[in-house]
Every structure is written in structure tokens, then in C-alpha cells.
PDB file of C-alpha atoms in Angstrom:
ATOM      1  CA  MET A   1       0.019  -0.037  -0.122  1.00  0.00           C
ATOM      2  CA  ARG A   2       1.063   3.497  -0.475  1.00  0.00           C
ATOM      3  CA  LEU A   3       0.196   6.745   1.097  1.00  0.00           C
ATOM      4  CA  SER A   4      -1.184   9.576  -0.807  1.00  0.00           C
ATOM      5  CA  SER A   5      -2.830  12.881  -0.098  1.00  0.00           C
ATOM      6  CA  ASP A   6      -3.843  13.365  -3.628  1.00  0.00           C
ATOM      7  CA  ALA A   7      -6.670  11.063  -3.346  1.00  0.00           C
ATOM      8  CA  CYS A   8      -8.575  13.723  -1.157  1.00  0.00           C
ATOM      9  CA  PRO A   9      -7.587  16.909  -2.309  1.00  0.00           C
ATOM     10  CA  GLY A  10      -7.555  19.645   0.534  1.00  0.00           C
ATOM     11  CA  ALA A  11      -8.137  16.833   2.994  1.00  0.00           C
ATOM     12  CA  GLY A  12      -4.353  16.882   4.355  1.00  0.00           C
ATOM     13  CA  ALA A  13      -4.758  13.540   5.834  1.00  0.00           C
ATOM     14  CA  PRO A  14      -3.078  10.608   3.907  1.00  0.00           C
ATOM     15  CA  VAL A  15      -5.296   8.028   2.545  1.00  0.00           C
ATOM     16  CA  ARG A  16      -4.247   4.567   1.701  1.00  0.00           C
ATOM     17  CA  GLU A  17      -4.446   3.204  -1.715  1.00  0.00           C
ATOM     18  CA  SER A  18      -4.318  -0.410  -2.464  1.00  0.00           C
ATOM     19  CA  ARG A  19      -1.531  -1.396  -5.013  1.00  0.00           C
ATOM     20  CA  PRO A  20      -2.978  -3.932  -7.406  1.00  0.00           C
ATOM     21  CA  ARG A  21      -1.638  -7.636  -7.025  1.00  0.00           C
ATOM     22  CA  ARG A  22      -0.926  -9.916  -9.777  1.00  0.00           C
ATOM     23  CA  ALA A  23      -3.872 -12.722  -9.555  1.00  0.00           C
ATOM     24  CA  GLY A  24      -2.498 -16.098  -8.302  1.00  0.00           C
ATOM     25  CA  ALA A  25       0.791 -14.559  -6.673  1.00  0.00           C
ATOM     26  CA  TRP A  26       0.257 -17.116  -3.844  1.00  0.00           C
ATOM     27  CA  ARG A  27       1.144 -19.889  -5.975  1.00  0.00           C
ATOM     28  CA  SER A  28       4.730 -18.676  -6.497  1.00  0.00           C
ATOM     29  CA  TYR A  29       5.001 -19.033  -2.812  1.00  0.00           C
ATOM     30  CA  ALA A  30       3.499 -22.523  -2.881  1.00  0.00           C
ATOM     31  CA  VAL A  31       5.810 -23.805  -5.609  1.00  0.00           C
ATOM     32  CA  SER A  32       8.720 -22.313  -3.894  1.00  0.00           C
ATOM     33  CA  ALA A  33       7.969 -23.893  -0.663  1.00  0.00           C
ATOM     34  CA  ALA A  34       7.494 -27.151  -2.313  1.00  0.00           C
ATOM     35  CA  ALA A  35      10.814 -27.090  -3.855  1.00  0.00           C
ATOM     36  CA  VAL A  36      12.205 -26.026  -0.605  1.00  0.00           C
ATOM     37  CA  ALA A  37      10.717 -28.860   1.211  1.00  0.00           C
ATOM     38  CA  ALA A  38      11.584 -31.505  -1.529  1.00  0.00           C
ATOM     39  CA  ALA A  39      15.239 -30.450  -1.318  1.00  0.00           C
ATOM     40  CA  ALA A  40      15.256 -30.395   2.481  1.00  0.00           C
ATOM     41  CA  GLY A  41      13.528 -33.925   2.345  1.00  0.00           C
ATOM     42  CA  LEU A  42      15.864 -35.396  -0.078  1.00  0.00           C
ATOM     43  CA  GLY A  43      18.745 -34.040   1.644  1.00  0.00           C
ATOM     44  CA  ALA A  44      17.606 -35.260   5.174  1.00  0.00           C
ATOM     45  CA  VAL A  45      17.240 -38.904   3.882  1.00  0.00           C
ATOM     46  CA  ALA A  46      21.056 -38.994   3.398  1.00  0.00           C
ATOM     47  CA  VAL A  47      22.052 -37.617   6.821  1.00  0.00           C
ATOM     48  CA  ASP A  48      23.244 -40.233   9.300  1.00  0.00           C
ATOM     49  CA  ALA A  49      24.726 -38.369  12.075  1.00  0.00           C
ATOM     50  CA  ASP A  50      24.627 -41.510  14.262  1.00  0.00           C
ATOM     51  CA  SER A  51      26.632 -43.365  11.844  1.00  0.00           C
ATOM     52  CA  PRO A  52      29.798 -45.109  13.342  1.00  0.00           C
ATOM     53  CA  TRP A  53      31.668 -43.345  10.339  1.00  0.00           C
ATOM     54  CA  TYR A  54      30.505 -39.858  11.453  1.00  0.00           C
ATOM     55  CA  ARG A  55      30.860 -40.352  15.181  1.00  0.00           C
ATOM     56  CA  LYS A  56      34.370 -41.569  14.674  1.00  0.00           C
ATOM     57  CA  LEU A  57      35.457 -38.073  12.806  1.00  0.00           C
ATOM     58  CA  ARG A  58      37.635 -35.909  14.420  1.00  0.00           C
ATOM     59  CA  LYS A  59      35.651 -32.579  14.828  1.00  0.00           C
ATOM     60  CA  PRO A  60      36.760 -29.185  15.794  1.00  0.00           C
ATOM     61  CA  PRO A  61      35.714 -28.024  19.329  1.00  0.00           C
ATOM     62  CA  TRP A  62      33.876 -25.048  17.500  1.00  0.00           C
ATOM     63  CA  GLN A  63      31.609 -27.216  15.869  1.00  0.00           C
ATOM     64  CA  PRO A  64      27.757 -26.662  16.782  1.00  0.00           C
ATOM     65  CA  PRO A  65      25.736 -29.352  18.700  1.00  0.00           C
ATOM     66  CA  GLY A  66      23.736 -31.508  16.355  1.00  0.00           C
ATOM     67  CA  TRP A  67      20.325 -30.053  17.543  1.00  0.00           C
ATOM     68  CA  ALA A  68      21.711 -26.582  16.273  1.00  0.00           C
ATOM     69  CA  PHE A  69      21.518 -27.572  12.578  1.00  0.00           C
ATOM     70  CA  GLY A  70      17.962 -28.449  12.672  1.00  0.00           C
ATOM     71  CA  ALA A  71      17.478 -25.113  14.773  1.00  0.00           C
ATOM     72  CA  VAL A  72      19.099 -23.154  11.954  1.00  0.00           C
ATOM     73  CA  TRP A  73      18.081 -24.961   8.915  1.00  0.00           C
ATOM     74  CA  THR A  74      14.421 -24.644   9.558  1.00  0.00           C
ATOM     75  CA  PRO A  75      14.280 -20.879   9.310  1.00  0.00           C
ATOM     76  CA  LEU A  76      16.737 -20.743   6.518  1.00  0.00           C
ATOM     77  CA  TYR A  77      14.529 -23.023   4.535  1.00  0.00           C
ATOM     78  CA  ALA A  78      11.571 -20.744   5.252  1.00  0.00           C
ATOM     79  CA  GLY A  79      13.402 -17.863   4.084  1.00  0.00           C
ATOM     80  CA  ILE A  80      14.661 -19.253   1.006  1.00  0.00           C
ATOM     81  CA  ALA A  81      10.958 -20.439   0.296  1.00  0.00           C
ATOM     82  CA  TRP A  82       9.813 -16.746   0.887  1.00  0.00           C
ATOM     83  CA  ALA A  83      12.483 -15.387  -1.268  1.00  0.00           C
ATOM     84  CA  GLY A  84      11.965 -17.382  -4.120  1.00  0.00           C
ATOM     85  CA  GLY A  85       8.257 -16.849  -4.336  1.00  0.00           C
ATOM     86  CA  ARG A  86       8.594 -12.967  -3.722  1.00  0.00           C
ATOM     87  CA  ALA A  87      11.525 -12.822  -6.434  1.00  0.00           C
ATOM     88  CA  TRP A  88       9.184 -14.881  -8.889  1.00  0.00           C
ATOM     89  CA  ASN A  89       6.405 -12.322  -8.362  1.00  0.00           C
ATOM     90  CA  ALA A  90       8.678  -9.366  -8.721  1.00  0.00           C
ATOM     91  CA  ALA A  91      10.696 -10.659 -11.568  1.00  0.00           C
ATOM     92  CA  PRO A  92       9.733  -9.622 -15.220  1.00  0.00           C
ATOM     93  CA  PRO A  93       8.471 -12.515 -17.437  1.00  0.00           C
ATOM     94  CA  ALA A  94      11.651 -12.724 -19.468  1.00  0.00           C
ATOM     95  CA  GLY A  95      13.722 -13.288 -16.196  1.00  0.00           C
ATOM     96  CA  ARG A  96      11.582 -15.868 -14.647  1.00  0.00           C
ATOM     97  CA  THR A  97      13.088 -18.929 -16.115  1.00  0.00           C
ATOM     98  CA  ALA A  98      16.607 -18.194 -15.308  1.00  0.00           C
ATOM     99  CA  LEU A  99      15.604 -17.313 -11.628  1.00  0.00           C
ATOM    100  CA  ALA A 100      13.902 -20.479 -11.432  1.00  0.00           C
ATOM    101  CA  GLY A 101      16.770 -22.366 -12.800  1.00  0.00           C
ATOM    102  CA  SER A 102      19.168 -20.726 -10.247  1.00  0.00           C
ATOM    103  CA  LEU A 103      16.978 -21.637  -7.260  1.00  0.00           C
ATOM    104  CA  ALA A 104      16.633 -25.210  -8.911  1.00  0.00           C
ATOM    105  CA  ALA A 105      20.211 -25.654  -9.127  1.00  0.00           C
ATOM    106  CA  ASN A 106      20.815 -24.106  -5.739  1.00  0.00           C
ATOM    107  CA  LEU A 107      18.364 -26.524  -4.041  1.00  0.00           C
ATOM    108  CA  ALA A 108      19.701 -29.511  -5.950  1.00  0.00           C
ATOM    109  CA  LEU A 109      23.308 -28.610  -4.614  1.00  0.00           C
ATOM    110  CA  ASN A 110      22.007 -28.028  -1.188  1.00  0.00           C
ATOM    111  CA  ALA A 111      20.469 -31.444  -1.164  1.00  0.00           C
ATOM    112  CA  GLY A 112      23.445 -32.816  -2.817  1.00  0.00           C
ATOM    113  CA  TRP A 113      25.958 -31.943  -0.109  1.00  0.00           C
ATOM    114  CA  ASN A 114      24.474 -34.459   2.193  1.00  0.00           C
ATOM    115  CA  TRP A 115      24.613 -37.223  -0.067  1.00  0.00           C
ATOM    116  CA  LEU A 116      28.334 -36.453  -0.765  1.00  0.00           C
ATOM    117  CA  PHE A 117      29.271 -35.993   2.498  1.00  0.00           C
ATOM    118  CA  PHE A 118      27.213 -38.722   4.581  1.00  0.00           C
ATOM    119  CA  GLN A 119      26.360 -41.250   1.913  1.00  0.00           C
ATOM    120  CA  ALA A 120      29.695 -41.280   0.093  1.00  0.00           C
ATOM    121  CA  ARG A 121      31.623 -40.626   3.437  1.00  0.00           C
ATOM    122  CA  SER A 122      33.760 -38.154   1.920  1.00  0.00           C
ATOM    123  CA  PRO A 123      34.559 -34.974   3.465  1.00  0.00           C
ATOM    124  CA  ALA A 124      36.495 -34.304   0.258  1.00  0.00           C
ATOM    125  CA  ALA A 125      33.468 -34.711  -1.824  1.00  0.00           C
ATOM    126  CA  GLY A 126      31.394 -32.613   0.550  1.00  0.00           C
ATOM    127  CA  LEU A 127      33.861 -29.811   0.328  1.00  0.00           C
ATOM    128  CA  SER A 128      33.671 -29.840  -3.491  1.00  0.00           C
ATOM    129  CA  GLY A 129      29.860 -29.815  -3.013  1.00  0.00           C
ATOM    130  CA  THR A 130      29.862 -27.123  -0.517  1.00  0.00           C
ATOM    131  CA  LEU A 131      32.010 -24.903  -2.439  1.00  0.00           C
ATOM    132  CA  ALA A 132      29.811 -25.223  -5.328  1.00  0.00           C
ATOM    133  CA  LEU A 133      26.826 -24.429  -2.997  1.00  0.00           C
ATOM    134  CA  ASP A 134      28.637 -21.254  -2.078  1.00  0.00           C
ATOM    135  CA  LEU A 135      29.076 -20.093  -5.939  1.00  0.00           C
ATOM    136  CA  SER A 136      25.484 -20.990  -6.496  1.00  0.00           C
ATOM    137  CA  ASN A 137      24.392 -18.960  -3.502  1.00  0.00           C
ATOM    138  CA  ALA A 138      26.110 -15.879  -4.797  1.00  0.00           C
ATOM    139  CA  GLU A 139      24.678 -16.428  -8.256  1.00  0.00           C
ATOM    140  CA  LEU A 140      21.158 -16.987  -6.604  1.00  0.00           C
ATOM    141  CA  ILE A 141      21.428 -13.818  -4.466  1.00  0.00           C
ATOM    142  CA  ARG A 142      22.796 -11.782  -7.522  1.00  0.00           C
ATOM    143  CA  ARG A 143      19.678 -12.752  -9.859  1.00  0.00           C
ATOM    144  CA  THR A 144      17.253 -12.292  -6.933  1.00  0.00           C
ATOM    145  CA  ALA A 145      18.560  -8.828  -6.271  1.00  0.00           C
ATOM    146  CA  ARG A 146      17.792  -7.935  -9.913  1.00  0.00           C
ATOM    147  CA  ALA A 147      14.213  -8.684  -9.231  1.00  0.00           C
ATOM    148  CA  ASP A 148      13.824  -7.954  -5.438  1.00  0.00           C
ATOM    149  CA  THR A 149      16.108  -6.610  -3.121  1.00  0.00           C
ATOM    150  CA  ALA A 150      14.256  -7.768  -0.049  1.00  0.00           C
ATOM    151  CA  ALA A 151      14.123 -11.270  -1.201  1.00  0.00           C
ATOM    152  CA  ALA A 152      17.770 -11.056  -1.914  1.00  0.00           C
ATOM    153  CA  ALA A 153      18.525  -9.887   1.577  1.00  0.00           C
ATOM    154  CA  ALA A 154      16.493 -12.811   2.900  1.00  0.00           C
ATOM    155  CA  LEU A 155      18.915 -15.143   1.256  1.00  0.00           C
ATOM    156  CA  VAL A 156      21.905 -13.642   2.902  1.00  0.00           C
ATOM    157  CA  PRO A 157      21.737 -15.488   6.102  1.00  0.00           C
ATOM    158  CA  TYR A 158      21.508 -18.694   4.194  1.00  0.00           C
ATOM    159  CA  ALA A 159      24.624 -17.834   2.243  1.00  0.00           C
ATOM    160  CA  LEU A 160      26.397 -17.000   5.514  1.00  0.00           C
ATOM    161  CA  TRP A 161      25.547 -20.294   7.140  1.00  0.00           C
ATOM    162  CA  CYS A 162      26.676 -22.100   4.145  1.00  0.00           C
ATOM    163  CA  GLY A 163      29.870 -20.409   4.346  1.00  0.00           C
ATOM    164  CA  PHE A 164      30.355 -21.186   7.792  1.00  0.00           C
ATOM    165  CA  ALA A 165      29.384 -25.057   6.654  1.00  0.00           C
ATOM    166  CA  THR A 166      32.208 -24.808   4.211  1.00  0.00           C
ATOM    167  CA  VAL A 167      34.899 -23.775   6.632  1.00  0.00           C
ATOM    168  CA  LEU A 168      33.455 -26.555   9.043  1.00  0.00           C
ATOM    169  CA  ASN A 169      33.862 -29.044   6.263  1.00  0.00           C
ATOM    170  CA  ALA A 170      37.189 -27.995   5.432  1.00  0.00           C
ATOM    171  CA  SER A 171      38.241 -28.560   8.989  1.00  0.00           C
ATOM    172  CA  LEU A 172      36.660 -31.944   9.118  1.00  0.00           C
ATOM    173  CA  LEU A 173      38.550 -32.898   5.874  1.00  0.00           C
ATOM    174  CA  ARG A 174      42.039 -31.240   7.241  1.00  0.00           C
ATOM    175  CA  ARG A 175      41.428 -33.270  10.627  1.00  0.00           C
ATOM    176  CA  ASN A 176      40.479 -36.601   8.875  1.00  0.00           C
ATOM    177  CA  ARG A 177      42.593 -36.914   6.043  1.00  0.00           C
ATOM    178  CA  ALA A 178      43.938 -40.254   6.662  1.00  0.00           C
ATOM    179  CA  ARG A 179      40.542 -41.700   7.178  1.00  0.00           C
TER     180      ARG A 179
END
């Protein structure tokens, strides 16, 4: 909504005018949320933090406790879903395909890291995956910012957490090279 004193000349008090909304704009949020939920679910299937392999890894003392990952990822995934829907609605039709492709690639890399690290039991493969995810995050934020700066800003905590995950993954690789 925007405020305008022109709607009531001489009245002096601002009057709220409704900004027209695109019909069906809610669908973009639903599709984005479904894509994010699918990526989260596919990634979660691969995680086994109780496996003997993972428990035996030497971890840095600054690694967050296990419960923190779920506590952090839940709002991050919500932010990704919101940003995806908002950016889609704001993007010009000609830019939507590239935006959707960037988000899809990002979500595939996001889910893929779990498979590279936990299922392949490879911190080296995980590090490659998270570095690719970091590059994808930068591209997604850049492309999203073209459509909507608020949506791009909502992706920054996700990119920062992934950056932290990259540093953590690198530390795990360094500490466990012989494993």
C-alpha cells in the first residue's frame, strides 16, 4: 500500500491506496515452498549423524551441537521459500526462467551435499559440493536482487550459514585426511 494525499484534495490526511496484486501470486510461494521442502527432505534422507563413520570423525571444538543444525536450517529454508516466491512475483516474465533455474540448481546442490558427505562418507566430496553451493548462493542472490532486493537480503543468512558450513567441512577434511 502507498500513502497519498492526492486521493482527497484539500483533506491533508493521507489516504491508503491499495497496490494492485497479480492474480495467483500466492502460487509462486507455494511452488517455492514445495521445492524447498523437497530439497530439504531429499537431503535429510542422506544424513546419518549417528553412524559409526560420522561419530569417529575428529571434529573441531567449535562445531555446533547436533540440535543446532535443525534449529538453524528450519528458518533458513523458510527464508529461501519466501525469497523464491517473492522474487518470482517481482521478476519480469523474461527473467523468471533463469531465476527458477538458479533456485533449482541451488536446491539440488543443497540437497546433494548431504549425499556427498554422509552417503559417500567423503569430507573431500562434501567440500567440493559446499564450494559449489557457495558459488550458487552468490549467483542466486545476484539474480534475485535483480528482481527484488528484499528477497535477496532474505537469502544472505542462508549464504552466510553455508559459508560457515564450508569452513567446518574444510576443518573436518583437514582433521580426518587419513580416514
